[in-house]
Every structure is written in C-alpha cells, then in structure tokens.
Amino acid sequence: MNRVQVVVVGAGVIGFSTAVCVAESLPSCSVTLVAEKFSPDTTSDGAAGILFAAEFPDIPLQRQRRWFKDSFDHLLSIAQSAEAPRAGVMLSSGCQVFKEVPAVRRPFWSDLVIGFREMSEREMRRFPERTFGQAFTTLKCECASYLPWLHSRFLKAGGTVEQRRVSSLDELAGFDLIVNCSGLGSKTLANDTAVYSVRGQVLKVHAPWIQLELDEGDTVGILERCKKLEPSLENAKVLSQWVGLRPSRKNPRLEKDSVRVKGKKVPVVHNYGHSGWGVTLAWGCAVDALGLVKQSIREISPKAKL
C-alpha cells in the first residue's frame, strides 16, 4: 500500500511540534513540512517562551487543561534530560503581580505547574503598586534553540522539509492530507477572517542577580515598568530586542476540515491562532492534531496501518 502523503504548512513552534508528532507516531505516513521561513526567522523565535496561559472563552476548560498539561509534561521531561541545553528548555521560578485581585485567583493551570501559591503580604511589600501576586515554578523554552532541535528530531523521524512560500492550497496538489499550521497565513490559505495580528515585543536584559523576562509594551515602557517593580534593573544592560506579529484569534482553531485542491477533495487539519500562548500550548495542541490526523486518514484510507 502506498504511504499516505501528509504536508504540514508552517515552521513555527506549532508547525514543527505537529510535524514531529505525526512523523514519530505514524511511520506509515510520509510527512513533509513546507514553509517560507524557518528558524531564526519565525515569529516563534522571538517568543519569551514562559509556560503559563490565559483562558480562551469558547473552548472547554478540560481541553485547555489537557493542552497545557501535555505541553508542560513534554517540556519537563526535556528539562530533566541531557537534551535540555541543546533544546533550550529549563525550569524557571518567578511571580505574577497584579494591580487588582483577578476574578480567578487560581487559574486553570495552577495545579499543573510546580508549587503554585498566592504571595504573602510580606512578599507583596516589595511591589507597593500591586495588591496581589502568584508565585510558581514553570518552564522556559528558548525557541531559538528549541526550533532547530525540533527540526533535527523531525528529520530523524524521516520527515522532509521544503522552503517555499505557499500562497494557495492548490499548490499542495499531490498530498493526501494537509495540516495547516500557517498562523497569520491562514487568513489567506483558509479564508479565515477571524485571524488577526497582535504586536508583541520582548526585551532581554543582563541582570544575573535576578531572573526576569521583560515582555510588555515598547522598549522604554518595558524598562520603566519593570524598574518600578524591580529597581535593581536600573543599570541592567539590554542584550536583545524583538518585535513581531503574533497570529491571534478569539479561540485557537484546532479542527478537521476539507478543501478542494484542483478539483479533488482533500482533508485538512487546522492548528493555528494561539495568540501569545503558542509555546505554552504547542505540544498539547500537536497531540490533539495528531488524533485528528489519524481520524482523517482512516476516512480516506480505511486499511491504512496507523
């Protein structure tokens, strides 16, 4: 029986995570990843990569918890392995502080990270302009290292890559199944008007006396706000700056679909629109997408060995 030809569109953290999951779990498939840009030129490369999340309004909370847990467990296993330095994955402790007490004091992921707790009154004295805080240990994933690591893992699993721009799904004629992880590109490829861009900016400073990742607003605003929270950053040296457009949506799109490619009906699995939480949810969403890929293959090739 001929191998099922699967193409994954997009080489960010969502695309490569999904491609690795499919290639490793379905050796009966031939998996190709196609993208115009690869690391270090993707949006994912600039992500702060700290695992925590916001709640999407229209996706069942249990599904969001599963995405977070699968991602956290996957990255934790890497952080505790010899691969950690090469993959750029590490444990990171820190806190979130708020001007006002949030409506939900314990987010849905609070029991999935390590040692989540509300900060004490004594601890909050350090932040006089804030009234509430949460402390926990989570994971940090440096995509500048993690994406090349995933790339190598994908090739080791038998995957192939093609660097080219895909302007229309008609250009993917010949593949049996399409996995769309094109982020902002889905506005065109999937005719999805619900996709929009959100500007993100990240600063990294040399402050060996404190573990702090700066990720809000423009450069001056980031530094000023963070100095108010942590005055010792006054003379910290800026090591790097990044700005980019995050592919956003009210809710991520992770579902089956089908399209006509040069007259032929081809199944599609969409996996995009994770806003600022792409790194946090990438592996969990990739596992979910893998399940949809398996369903789609059974529909087009019932005798396929999965």
XYZ file of C-alpha atoms in Angstrom:
306
model
C 0.000 0.000 0.000
C 1.282 3.472 -0.868
C 2.242 5.658 2.075
C -0.165 8.453 2.966
C 1.373 11.762 1.892
C 0.952 14.363 4.643
C 2.042 18.002 4.360
C 2.376 20.373 7.303
C 2.333 24.087 6.425
C 4.265 26.314 8.812
C 7.646 26.056 10.567
C 6.908 27.850 13.840
C 6.628 26.046 17.148
C 3.072 24.879 16.305
C 4.049 23.556 12.869
C 7.206 21.737 13.933
C 5.592 20.285 17.069
C 2.746 18.921 14.964
C 5.081 17.611 12.263
C 7.203 15.784 14.847
C 4.140 14.223 16.485
C 2.812 12.976 13.154
C 6.160 11.735 11.819
C 7.074 9.887 15.017
C 3.634 8.397 15.660
C 2.708 7.455 12.087
C 5.722 5.885 10.361
C 3.341 4.640 7.675
C 2.965 8.259 6.530
C 5.372 10.351 4.511
C 5.466 13.766 6.215
C 6.695 16.936 4.515
C 6.900 20.327 6.219
C 6.616 23.326 3.905
C 7.281 26.909 4.951
C 8.640 30.162 3.611
C 10.575 30.954 6.795
C 12.464 28.739 9.205
C 14.304 29.498 12.436
C 15.703 32.051 13.223
C 13.203 33.996 11.091
C 9.866 32.808 12.516
C 7.556 34.592 14.949
C 8.167 31.776 17.432
C 11.866 32.633 17.597
C 11.069 35.840 19.444
C 8.703 34.333 21.995
C 9.531 34.754 25.681
C 8.560 31.078 25.974
C 7.446 31.050 29.624
C 4.723 28.481 30.283
C 1.537 29.964 31.697
C -1.715 30.740 29.919
C -4.840 32.808 29.573
C -8.260 31.203 29.267
C -9.939 31.070 25.845
C -13.653 31.862 26.129
C -15.248 29.227 23.896
C -13.073 26.138 24.352
C -13.961 23.638 27.103
C -11.682 24.150 30.073
C -10.820 20.465 30.238
C -9.492 20.623 26.689
C -7.384 23.664 27.555
C -6.070 21.873 30.662
C -5.125 18.885 28.519
C -3.241 21.093 26.072
C -1.357 22.755 28.926
C -0.616 19.525 30.792
C 0.626 17.673 27.707
C 2.890 20.600 26.827
C 4.182 21.009 30.368
C 4.900 17.294 30.827
C 6.636 17.107 27.446
C 8.901 20.078 28.154
C 9.544 18.996 31.754
C 10.824 15.638 30.510
C 13.225 17.517 28.217
C 14.317 19.894 31.010
C 15.212 16.884 33.154
C 17.176 15.162 30.390
C 20.621 15.519 28.862
C 18.939 17.207 25.876
C 17.937 20.260 27.924
C 20.851 22.577 26.988
C 20.586 21.785 23.277
C 16.794 22.103 23.276
C 16.820 25.338 25.278
C 14.337 24.116 27.894
C 14.747 24.852 31.602
C 12.809 25.258 34.844
C 12.120 28.860 35.826
C 10.698 30.287 39.054
C 9.003 33.651 39.263
C 5.840 35.540 40.054
C 2.949 37.437 38.538
C 1.779 40.578 40.321
C -1.493 42.430 39.761
C -2.820 45.915 40.444
C -6.164 44.389 41.387
C -7.088 40.940 42.616
C -8.076 38.923 39.500
C -11.560 37.469 39.247
C -9.995 33.992 39.175
C -7.327 33.760 41.853
C -6.207 30.282 40.824
C -6.038 29.896 37.017
C -6.944 26.578 35.404
C -3.275 25.623 35.119
C -2.324 26.387 38.734
C -2.146 22.718 39.775
C -0.193 21.761 36.635
C 2.863 23.945 37.308
C 5.104 23.425 40.353
C 4.406 24.949 43.769
C 1.739 27.485 42.760
C 0.746 29.719 45.675
C -0.558 33.184 46.431
C 2.152 35.568 47.590
C 2.157 36.661 51.216
C 1.531 40.184 52.452
C 5.212 40.426 53.338
C 6.261 39.434 49.820
C 3.868 41.964 48.289
C 5.533 44.827 50.187
C 8.223 44.594 47.547
C 5.625 45.735 44.982
C 3.849 48.708 46.582
C 1.781 49.475 43.471
C 0.402 45.930 43.284
C -2.186 44.270 45.515
C -1.992 40.588 44.614
C 0.598 38.106 43.417
C 1.107 34.486 42.440
C 4.413 32.617 42.740
C 5.232 29.354 40.978
C 7.864 27.354 39.137
C 7.227 26.691 35.476
C 9.250 26.057 32.330
C 11.025 28.350 29.919
C 11.519 27.308 26.314
C 14.042 29.266 24.244
C 12.699 28.795 20.721
C 15.957 29.945 19.125
C 17.322 26.598 20.375
C 14.100 24.590 20.586
C 13.038 25.055 16.947
C 16.344 23.762 15.477
C 16.138 20.892 17.986
C 12.618 20.023 16.776
C 13.829 20.367 13.180
C 16.531 17.755 13.801
C 14.067 15.484 15.593
C 11.677 15.748 12.647
C 14.375 14.788 10.143
C 15.434 11.886 12.368
C 11.826 10.638 12.261
C 12.008 10.545 8.465
C 10.393 13.891 7.722
C 11.415 16.156 4.862
C 11.330 19.946 4.592
C 10.741 22.316 1.691
C 11.397 26.039 1.926
C 8.922 27.860 -0.284
C 6.005 30.215 0.021
C 2.534 28.675 -0.161
C 0.057 31.232 -1.477
C -2.777 28.798 -2.165
C -3.645 25.278 -1.077
C -3.816 24.416 -4.775
C -0.022 24.466 -4.650
C -0.205 21.388 -2.390
C -1.823 19.146 -5.004
C -0.420 15.630 -4.706
C -0.662 15.401 -0.931
C -3.351 13.216 0.647
C -3.790 15.327 3.779
C -2.939 18.917 4.716
C -2.141 20.109 8.241
C -2.488 23.875 8.336
C -0.227 25.493 10.948
C 0.344 28.666 8.946
C -0.580 31.168 11.671
C -1.335 34.551 10.108
C -1.111 32.890 6.709
C -4.427 31.200 7.460
C -6.160 34.465 6.750
C -5.404 33.730 3.098
C -4.923 29.952 2.960
C -8.039 29.155 4.989
C -10.008 32.332 4.157
C -10.284 32.901 7.902
C -11.319 36.468 8.673
C -11.197 35.727 12.418
C -7.383 35.713 12.352
C -5.690 38.955 13.332
C -2.221 40.071 14.304
C -1.132 41.294 17.727
C 2.121 43.193 18.093
C 4.457 41.651 20.628
C 7.777 42.929 21.909
C 10.319 41.225 24.155
C 13.409 42.634 25.820
C 16.149 40.523 27.344
C 18.496 42.167 29.836
C 21.704 41.099 31.526
C 20.756 41.011 35.196
C 22.437 37.938 36.708
C 21.187 38.904 40.175
C 17.561 38.372 39.181
C 15.514 36.041 36.969
C 13.211 38.354 34.993
C 11.948 38.226 31.430
C 10.593 41.507 30.029
C 7.735 41.130 27.626
C 5.285 44.040 27.581
C 4.962 47.175 25.525
C 7.743 49.014 23.743
C 11.355 49.180 24.927
C 11.132 52.297 27.087
C 7.799 51.277 28.559
C 9.056 47.786 29.357
C 12.128 49.092 31.145
C 10.256 51.788 33.070
C 7.527 49.453 34.274
C 9.984 46.742 35.235
C 12.246 49.174 37.076
C 9.259 50.181 39.176
C 8.742 46.542 40.089
C 12.458 45.747 40.438
C 14.624 48.876 40.991
C 17.832 46.841 40.680
C 17.233 46.710 36.923
C 18.116 50.416 36.638
C 21.565 49.693 35.194
C 20.853 46.350 33.547
C 22.259 46.017 30.049
C 19.799 45.303 27.240
C 21.062 42.175 25.468
C 18.449 41.843 22.747
C 15.140 43.195 21.497
C 12.476 41.515 19.416
C 9.228 42.667 17.930
C 6.805 40.648 15.851
C 3.182 39.960 14.951
C 1.567 37.090 16.809
C -1.149 35.104 14.982
C -4.198 35.649 17.139
C -7.796 34.543 17.267
C -10.580 34.695 19.849
C -10.071 30.934 20.144
C -7.410 28.760 18.502
C -8.675 26.767 15.554
C -7.954 23.065 16.054
C -10.380 21.018 13.984
C -10.932 18.882 10.888
C -11.999 20.379 7.592
C -11.747 19.638 3.887
C -10.929 21.669 0.791
C -10.979 21.251 -2.963
C -7.451 21.119 -4.340
C -7.571 21.193 -8.126
C -10.954 19.500 -8.062
C -10.033 16.813 -5.518
C -11.461 16.779 -2.008
C -8.565 16.784 0.460
C -8.901 16.552 4.266
C -7.369 19.378 6.296
C -6.492 19.586 9.984
C -6.243 23.190 11.166
C -3.999 24.097 14.107
C -3.411 27.838 14.423
C -4.418 31.063 16.168
C -2.858 30.513 19.614
C -2.160 34.221 20.194
C 0.635 34.734 22.726
C 0.380 31.167 24.028
C 1.876 29.229 21.120
C 4.891 27.883 23.017
C 2.764 27.095 26.072
C 0.217 25.048 24.121
C 2.247 23.787 21.155
C 2.875 20.187 22.160
C -0.571 19.649 23.681
C -2.235 21.015 20.550
C 0.080 18.906 18.388
C -1.053 15.761 20.228
C -4.663 16.834 19.697
C -3.975 17.495 15.996
C -2.366 14.055 15.686
C -5.649 12.485 16.797
C -7.493 14.433 14.093
C -4.893 13.369 11.507
C -5.489 9.720 12.441
C -9.252 10.163 12.086
C -8.814 11.790 8.683
C -6.502 9.030 7.432
C -8.989 6.349 8.480
C -11.657 8.160 6.485
C -9.599 8.378 3.274
C -7.752 5.072 3.679
C -9.620 2.652 5.974
C -6.973 -0.047 5.507
C -4.073 2.212 6.447
C -1.920 0.869 9.280
C -1.729 3.546 11.977
